[in-house]
Every structure is written in C-alpha cells, then in structure tokens.
Short mmCIF file of C-alpha atoms in Angstrom, two decimals:
data_model
loop_
_atom_site.label_atom_id
_atom_site.label_comp_id
_atom_site.label_asym_id
_atom_site.label_seq_id
_atom_site.Cartn_x
_atom_site.Cartn_y
_atom_site.Cartn_z
CA MET A 29 -40.44 13.55 -0.45
CA LYS A 30 -38.17 16.44 -1.19
CA ARG A 31 -38.34 17.49 2.38
CA PHE A 32 -37.55 14.21 3.69
CA ILE A 33 -34.29 14.03 1.05
CA SER A 34 -33.39 17.56 2.38
CA ILE A 35 -33.36 16.72 5.89
CA ALA A 36 -31.52 13.36 5.15
CA LEU A 37 -28.66 15.46 3.37
CA CYS A 38 -28.62 17.82 6.03
CA ILE A 39 -28.06 15.12 8.72
CA VAL A 40 -25.32 13.45 6.31
CA MET A 41 -23.34 16.64 6.10
CA THR A 42 -23.68 17.45 9.59
CA PHE A 43 -22.11 13.83 10.34
CA LEU A 44 -19.53 14.39 7.93
CA LEU A 45 -18.43 17.86 9.23
CA THR A 46 -18.54 16.40 12.95
CA ALA A 47 -16.39 13.53 11.80
CA CYS A 48 -13.77 15.48 10.06
CA VAL A 49 -13.00 18.13 12.84
CA HIS A 50 -11.06 17.15 15.96
CA THR A 51 -10.46 19.49 18.96
CA ASP A 52 -7.10 19.84 20.29
CA ALA A 53 -8.10 17.76 23.23
CA LYS A 54 -9.42 14.70 20.79
CA SER A 55 -6.08 14.92 18.86
CA LYS A 56 -4.04 14.67 21.99
CA GLU A 57 -5.97 11.70 23.17
CA ILE A 58 -5.45 9.91 19.71
CA ASP A 59 -1.84 10.89 20.19
CA GLU A 60 -1.65 9.47 23.61
CA MET A 61 -3.28 6.29 22.56
CA PHE A 62 -1.12 5.34 19.70
CA ALA A 63 2.06 6.21 21.91
CA SER A 64 0.80 3.62 24.43
CA PHE A 65 0.87 0.86 22.00
CA ASN A 66 3.63 -1.42 21.38
CA LYS A 67 5.50 -0.80 18.28
CA SER A 68 7.68 -2.94 16.25
CA ASP A 69 10.42 -1.61 14.01
CA ASN A 70 10.57 -4.73 11.71
CA CYS A 71 8.87 -3.11 8.98
CA VAL A 72 9.53 -1.06 5.82
CA LEU A 73 6.65 1.10 4.54
CA LEU A 74 6.39 3.13 1.18
CA THR A 75 3.88 5.89 0.73
CA ASP A 76 3.31 8.45 -1.74
CA ASP A 77 5.74 10.93 -0.04
CA TYR A 78 8.00 8.76 2.30
CA LEU A 79 10.09 5.63 2.33
CA ILE A 80 10.06 4.53 6.21
CA VAL A 81 12.93 2.10 6.91
CA ARG A 82 12.20 0.82 10.50
CA ASP A 83 11.42 4.13 12.17
CA THR A 84 13.52 6.59 9.95
CA TYR A 85 11.41 8.50 7.68
CA HIS A 86 13.16 9.46 4.12
CA ASP A 87 11.61 11.85 1.79
CA LEU A 88 11.01 10.35 -1.62
CA SER A 89 11.82 13.90 -3.35
CA GLN A 90 15.37 13.50 -1.79
CA ILE A 91 16.06 9.95 -3.11
CA LYS A 92 17.83 10.42 -6.38
CA TYR A 93 20.18 8.99 -8.84
CA GLY A 94 22.59 11.56 -9.92
CA ASP A 95 20.31 14.51 -10.49
CA LYS A 96 17.22 12.30 -11.43
CA ASN A 97 14.25 11.34 -9.21
CA CYS A 98 14.08 7.61 -8.20
CA ASN A 99 10.69 6.22 -8.74
CA VAL A 100 10.58 3.61 -5.78
CA ILE A 101 8.78 0.54 -7.00
CA PHE A 102 9.18 -2.56 -4.57
CA LEU A 103 10.77 -3.24 -1.20
CA GLU A 104 12.84 -6.20 -0.15
CA GLU A 105 14.55 -6.98 3.05
CA ASN A 106 17.57 -5.14 2.70
CA GLY A 107 16.86 -2.66 -0.14
CA PHE A 108 14.37 -1.34 -2.69
CA TYR A 109 14.19 -1.42 -6.46
CA SER A 110 13.38 1.93 -8.28
CA TYR A 111 13.78 3.41 -11.68
CA THR A 112 14.39 6.77 -13.32
CA TYR A 113 12.60 7.96 -16.27
CA ASN A 114 13.34 10.55 -19.20
CA ASP A 115 10.02 11.22 -21.04
CA ASP A 116 11.83 13.00 -23.80
CA ASN A 117 13.46 9.87 -25.20
CA LEU A 118 11.50 7.16 -23.15
CA THR A 119 14.66 5.85 -21.52
CA VAL A 120 14.47 4.07 -18.00
CA GLU A 121 17.24 3.39 -15.71
CA PHE A 122 16.82 0.31 -13.42
CA LEU A 123 18.10 0.60 -10.00
CA TYR A 124 18.64 -1.25 -6.51
CA THR A 125 19.45 0.72 -3.41
CA LYS A 126 20.44 -0.74 0.01
CA TYR A 127 18.87 0.79 3.02
CA GLU A 128 21.93 0.56 5.07
CA ASP A 129 23.95 3.25 3.35
CA PHE A 130 21.63 3.98 0.31
CA GLU A 131 24.32 2.77 -2.16
CA THR A 132 22.69 2.43 -5.46
CA VAL A 133 23.70 -0.05 -8.20
CA LEU A 134 22.48 0.48 -11.73
CA LEU A 135 21.04 -2.58 -13.22
CA GLY A 136 20.66 -1.57 -16.52
CA SER A 137 18.49 0.59 -18.93
CA ALA A 138 16.07 0.31 -21.71
CA THR A 139 13.75 2.37 -23.96
CA LEU A 140 10.00 1.98 -23.86
CA PRO A 141 7.88 2.09 -26.88
CA SER A 142 5.49 4.99 -25.44
CA ASP A 143 5.05 6.91 -22.39
CA ILE A 144 4.58 5.21 -18.94
CA ILE A 145 0.73 4.74 -17.85
CA ASN A 146 1.68 2.57 -14.84
CA ALA A 147 4.67 0.71 -13.31
CA PHE A 148 4.99 -2.07 -10.82
CA TYR A 149 7.15 -4.97 -9.78
CA LYS A 150 6.49 -8.63 -10.46
CA ASP A 151 8.50 -11.94 -10.55
CA LYS A 152 11.93 -10.10 -10.37
CA CYS A 153 10.76 -7.76 -13.30
CA PHE A 154 10.05 -4.16 -13.79
CA TRP A 155 6.71 -3.90 -15.31
CA PHE A 156 5.32 -0.98 -17.42
CA ARG A 157 1.85 -0.48 -18.74
CA VAL A 158 2.03 1.73 -22.05
CA ASP A 159 0.06 2.49 -25.12
CA ASP A 160 0.83 0.40 -28.32
CA PRO A 161 2.49 2.85 -30.60
CA LYS A 162 1.79 0.48 -33.69
CA THR A 163 -1.87 1.19 -33.72
CA ASP A 164 -4.32 4.16 -33.61
CA GLU A 165 -6.98 2.40 -31.77
CA PHE A 166 -7.02 1.84 -28.04
CA ASN A 167 -4.61 -1.09 -27.15
CA GLN A 168 -1.96 -1.25 -24.50
CA LEU A 169 1.17 -3.25 -23.73
CA TYR A 170 2.90 -4.56 -20.71
CA CYS A 171 6.63 -4.22 -21.11
CA SER A 172 8.43 -6.30 -18.56
CA TRP A 173 12.45 -5.84 -17.94
CA SER A 174 14.08 -8.78 -16.14
CA VAL A 175 16.45 -8.17 -13.28
CA GLU A 176 18.12 -11.53 -14.16
CA THR A 177 18.32 -11.34 -17.93
CA GLN A 178 18.31 -7.57 -18.38
CA GLN A 179 16.01 -8.16 -21.46
CA MET A 180 12.70 -6.39 -22.18
CA THR A 181 9.61 -8.16 -23.43
CA CYS A 182 6.50 -6.41 -24.55
CA THR A 183 3.19 -8.39 -24.60
CA ASP A 184 -0.54 -7.22 -25.25
CA THR A 185 -2.34 -6.71 -21.95
CA ASP A 186 -5.33 -8.73 -23.31
CA GLU A 187 -3.14 -11.94 -23.06
CA PHE A 188 -3.36 -11.67 -19.24
CA GLU A 189 -6.43 -12.97 -17.65
CA ASN A 190 -5.74 -12.34 -14.25
CA GLU A 191 -5.03 -8.89 -12.39
CA ILE A 192 -1.18 -8.27 -12.18
CA GLU A 193 -1.10 -4.53 -11.11
CA TYR A 194 -2.87 -2.94 -8.04
CA VAL A 195 -2.55 -6.07 -6.45
CA MET A 196 -2.85 -5.79 -2.58
CA ASP A 197 0.35 -7.74 -1.75
CA ASN A 198 2.27 -6.52 -4.82
CA ASN A 199 2.38 -10.10 -6.08
CA ARG A 200 4.46 -11.59 -3.37
CA SER A 201 2.49 -14.49 -1.96
CA ASN A 202 2.10 -17.76 -3.78
CA ASP A 203 0.14 -19.38 -0.92
CA TYR A 204 -2.69 -16.62 -0.67
CA SER A 205 -4.84 -14.46 -2.79
CA PHE A 206 -6.25 -11.34 -1.48
CA THR A 207 -9.21 -9.01 -2.58
CA TYR A 208 -10.53 -5.89 -0.93
CA HIS A 209 -14.14 -5.33 -0.97
CA SER A 210 -15.11 -1.80 -0.29
CA GLY A 211 -18.90 -0.85 0.38
CA PHE A 212 -21.02 1.58 2.27
CA ILE A 213 -22.54 -0.92 4.43
CA GLY A 214 -19.26 -2.79 5.24
CA SER A 215 -15.77 -3.24 3.89
CA TYR A 216 -13.87 -6.53 4.30
CA LEU A 217 -10.59 -8.17 3.05
CA GLU A 218 -11.23 -11.66 1.47
CA ILE A 219 -8.26 -14.09 1.72
CA VAL A 220 -8.14 -17.13 -0.22
CA ASP A 221 -5.83 -20.26 0.64
CA ASN A 222 -4.69 -21.13 -2.83
CA LYS A 223 -3.83 -24.59 -2.04
CA THR A 224 -7.30 -25.71 -0.24
CA ASN A 225 -9.34 -22.84 -1.48
CA ILE A 226 -10.57 -22.03 1.95
CA ILE A 227 -11.75 -18.42 2.10
CA LYS A 228 -11.82 -16.39 5.05
CA ARG A 229 -12.55 -12.68 5.72
CA ILE A 230 -11.11 -9.76 7.84
CA ASP A 231 -13.35 -6.99 8.59
CA ARG A 232 -14.10 -4.35 11.22
CA SER A 233 -15.30 -6.87 13.82
CA THR A 234 -11.55 -8.18 13.90
CA LEU A 235 -10.82 -5.20 16.02
CA ASN A 236 -12.83 -6.46 18.93
CA THR A 237 -10.18 -9.42 19.10
CA PHE A 238 -7.39 -7.43 20.46
CA GLU A 239 -7.01 -4.59 23.14
CA GLU A 240 -5.52 -2.07 20.74
CA GLY A 241 -8.30 -2.75 18.29
CA LYS A 242 -11.05 -2.14 20.92
CA LYS A 243 -9.34 1.19 21.97
CA LEU A 244 -9.39 2.20 18.27
CA LYS A 245 -13.00 1.62 17.98
CA LYS A 246 -13.87 3.43 21.32
CA LEU A 247 -12.29 6.52 20.27
CA ASP A 248 -13.78 6.71 16.95
CA LYS A 249 -17.05 4.80 16.86
CA MET A 250 -17.73 5.59 13.32
CA MET A 251 -14.31 4.57 12.01
CA SER A 252 -14.53 2.87 8.72
CA PHE A 253 -12.62 -0.33 7.89
CA ASN A 254 -9.97 0.39 5.23
CA ILE A 255 -6.88 -1.41 4.10
CA GLY A 256 -4.02 -0.11 2.11
CA LYS A 257 -1.53 -2.99 1.62
CA VAL A 258 -1.05 -6.47 2.79
CA PHE A 259 1.92 -8.50 3.34
CA GLU A 260 2.03 -12.25 4.04
CA LYS A 261 4.75 -14.18 5.89
CA ASP A 262 4.64 -17.91 7.03
CA GLY A 263 0.67 -17.71 7.12
CA ASP A 264 0.61 -14.54 9.17
CA ILE A 265 -1.26 -11.55 7.27
CA TYR A 266 -0.23 -8.09 7.85
CA TYR A 267 -2.22 -5.28 6.71
CA THR A 268 -2.26 -1.46 6.95
CA SER A 269 -5.18 0.59 8.14
CA PHE A 270 -5.68 4.57 8.25
CA PHE A 271 -6.98 6.38 11.55
CA GLU A 272 -7.68 10.00 11.25
CA ALA A 273 -5.70 12.16 13.81
CA GLY A 274 -6.47 15.90 12.81
CA ASN A 275 -8.86 17.87 11.11
CA TRP A 276 -10.03 16.74 7.48
CA GLY A 277 -7.52 13.85 7.75
CA ASP A 278 -4.46 16.16 7.45
CA GLN A 279 -2.77 14.51 10.42
CA SER A 280 -3.20 10.62 10.33
CA TYR A 281 -1.66 7.41 11.57
CA GLU A 282 -1.17 4.28 9.37
CA TYR A 283 -1.19 1.28 11.63
CA ILE A 284 -0.39 -2.35 10.94
CA VAL A 285 -2.11 -5.29 12.39
CA LYS A 286 -1.00 -8.97 12.24
CA TRP A 287 -3.59 -11.70 11.84
CA ASN A 288 -2.97 -15.44 11.36
CA PHE A 289 -4.92 -17.46 8.73
CA GLU A 290 -4.97 -20.58 10.56
CA THR A 291 -5.85 -19.50 14.19
CA GLU A 292 -7.36 -16.35 13.18
CA GLU A 293 -5.59 -14.61 16.16
CA CYS A 294 -4.86 -10.99 15.87
CA GLU A 295 -2.53 -8.36 17.34
CA PHE A 296 -1.36 -4.78 17.02
CA PHE A 297 2.13 -4.70 15.09
CA THR A 298 3.17 -1.06 14.82
CA SER A 299 2.09 2.29 13.67
CA TYR A 300 3.25 5.49 11.83
CA TYR A 301 2.43 9.03 12.14
CA PHE A 302 1.98 11.66 9.21
CA GLU A 303 1.56 15.43 9.28
CA GLU A 304 0.36 15.52 5.82
CA PHE A 305 -2.53 13.21 4.22
CA GLN A 306 -0.85 10.18 2.30
CA ASP A 307 -3.06 9.41 -0.78
CA SER A 308 -2.07 5.81 -0.64
CA ILE A 309 0.13 3.10 0.86
CA CYS A 310 2.32 1.87 -2.06
CA ASP A 311 4.15 -1.10 -0.58
CA MET A 312 5.06 -2.69 2.66
CA TYR A 313 7.72 -5.37 3.68
CA ILE A 314 7.93 -7.08 7.28
CA ILE A 315 11.46 -7.76 8.08
#
C-alpha cells in the first residue's frame, strides 16, 4: 500500500512539474494564439497590481491622492471609487477618479472604530469590516459610508444573512446571482435567474462552443476551469479566466468570455497579458 501511495505521489509531482514548465517554443505558441484572437477594448479590469482602462495599464502603486496611496475598490463606466487610510488615527478619505484625466474628487472622510479587516463597495456605499472595539470577545461590524448622504453607519455582521463581501460580481446585478464551485473533479459557475429561479451552469465544456475556446483547450489539455470575476449586462454574463503562459505561472493571460443566459451562446471577448502573477482579479466593468 505504501509503495502504491509513493508511486502515485511521484506521478502527481511529475505531472505538476511538467504542467508548470513551458519551453520557449510553447510560450511563443501561446503568445501567437492570443495575438490571433479578436480583442475588445470595451473593458476596465482591476487586479492586485494594475488598473487597466481599455488597453492602458496603470500601476496601482502610482495612483495616489496627494502623497497617499489610493485603494481602488469599485469600477464604473467613467471612473472608479477608492479610499485612503491612515492606520494611526483610523481616518478614511473617500474618493472618485475619472479615467479620462485621472482627476480625483474628495467625497468626504470618516473615522472607523477599529482597523480595517476588509473593504468593498455596495449600493453606493463604501463598506468596511472591522472588529467591534466595545467587546473583548470576537465580534465584528460592517461600517458603511454612503456616497449620497456622506454618513457612516455601523451594524453587527451577524445581522446580515446573505454574503455581501467577496461576491463574484461585486454586488452589481439584481437579476442574477452567481456562485463559483471549485473542486478537484470539476469546477463550475452556477447562475441563478432571480426572477424565475432558473439555474444554469458554466463549466470547462463551455470552451467547446466557440473556436477560441477549442484552441485554448487544445494548447493546454489539462487546463483547469477557473473564474475570477463576473459582470452581467443585459443578460450577457462576462467572466474572467486564467491561462498560464510562462514557467510557474509568472507570465499569464487573463481572458474574458461572454456568455448569454437565454441562448447559452458563448464568444471570446478580450484578453490581457501579465509579466507577473496576479493573485486575484478584484473587479471588472464592461463598458
């Protein structure tokens, strides 16, 4: 039995090492494949390191308000919301910046009850999850600051039954709900029509329905099905996925696929190349 396990582990390790290493020829073939695909520039993408507006990459470390780093949190058609944070006095400045000229407007400021654990944007509000400073026991709060009223409200996180952070479409769509199921055997995106309760799935087999998808699968037969972010527009579902283009995933492409809920027709939308591995796709907006 131990011998069988050892052999199995060796096979798995050999596969992983082989899968993670690309020859120069293989990397060139991948680059040529993506270069041959049609690309739309009607997209804004936010990763851990970059804000990409259409086809222009902006280094997040260079996006500042005065001498403070802007934490970009939510994309819109003409600009993005961000905030600055001073952890010495727990002060937050709320900002809106236009893509066209990167002109930034200060929307207001507030002081949080404790340090930020996580931040997101929902219903025209900046949201922060923080520890409740009034108790020594584990208890957390959601503090939301409204762009419209410029007021902050703090509520116990236990009062929220549904997930409001780490949502795949960043709380945009009222018509559809999205859940990504990741598993060793197979991963898939579950989409629920909130009006009819009809449930549909997108999985790796979806790549067989359009030419670019077939080429992706052919070039990487063991390619996993992964989804970073989702954006819904008029019943069209756009999702991001990852394709390794260099050794150990350092070089990669994030590509976007468009899928219609009613017809289930699928098409390649666009792609972006990265020299460094991006830990996550933080947000996406289809213009």
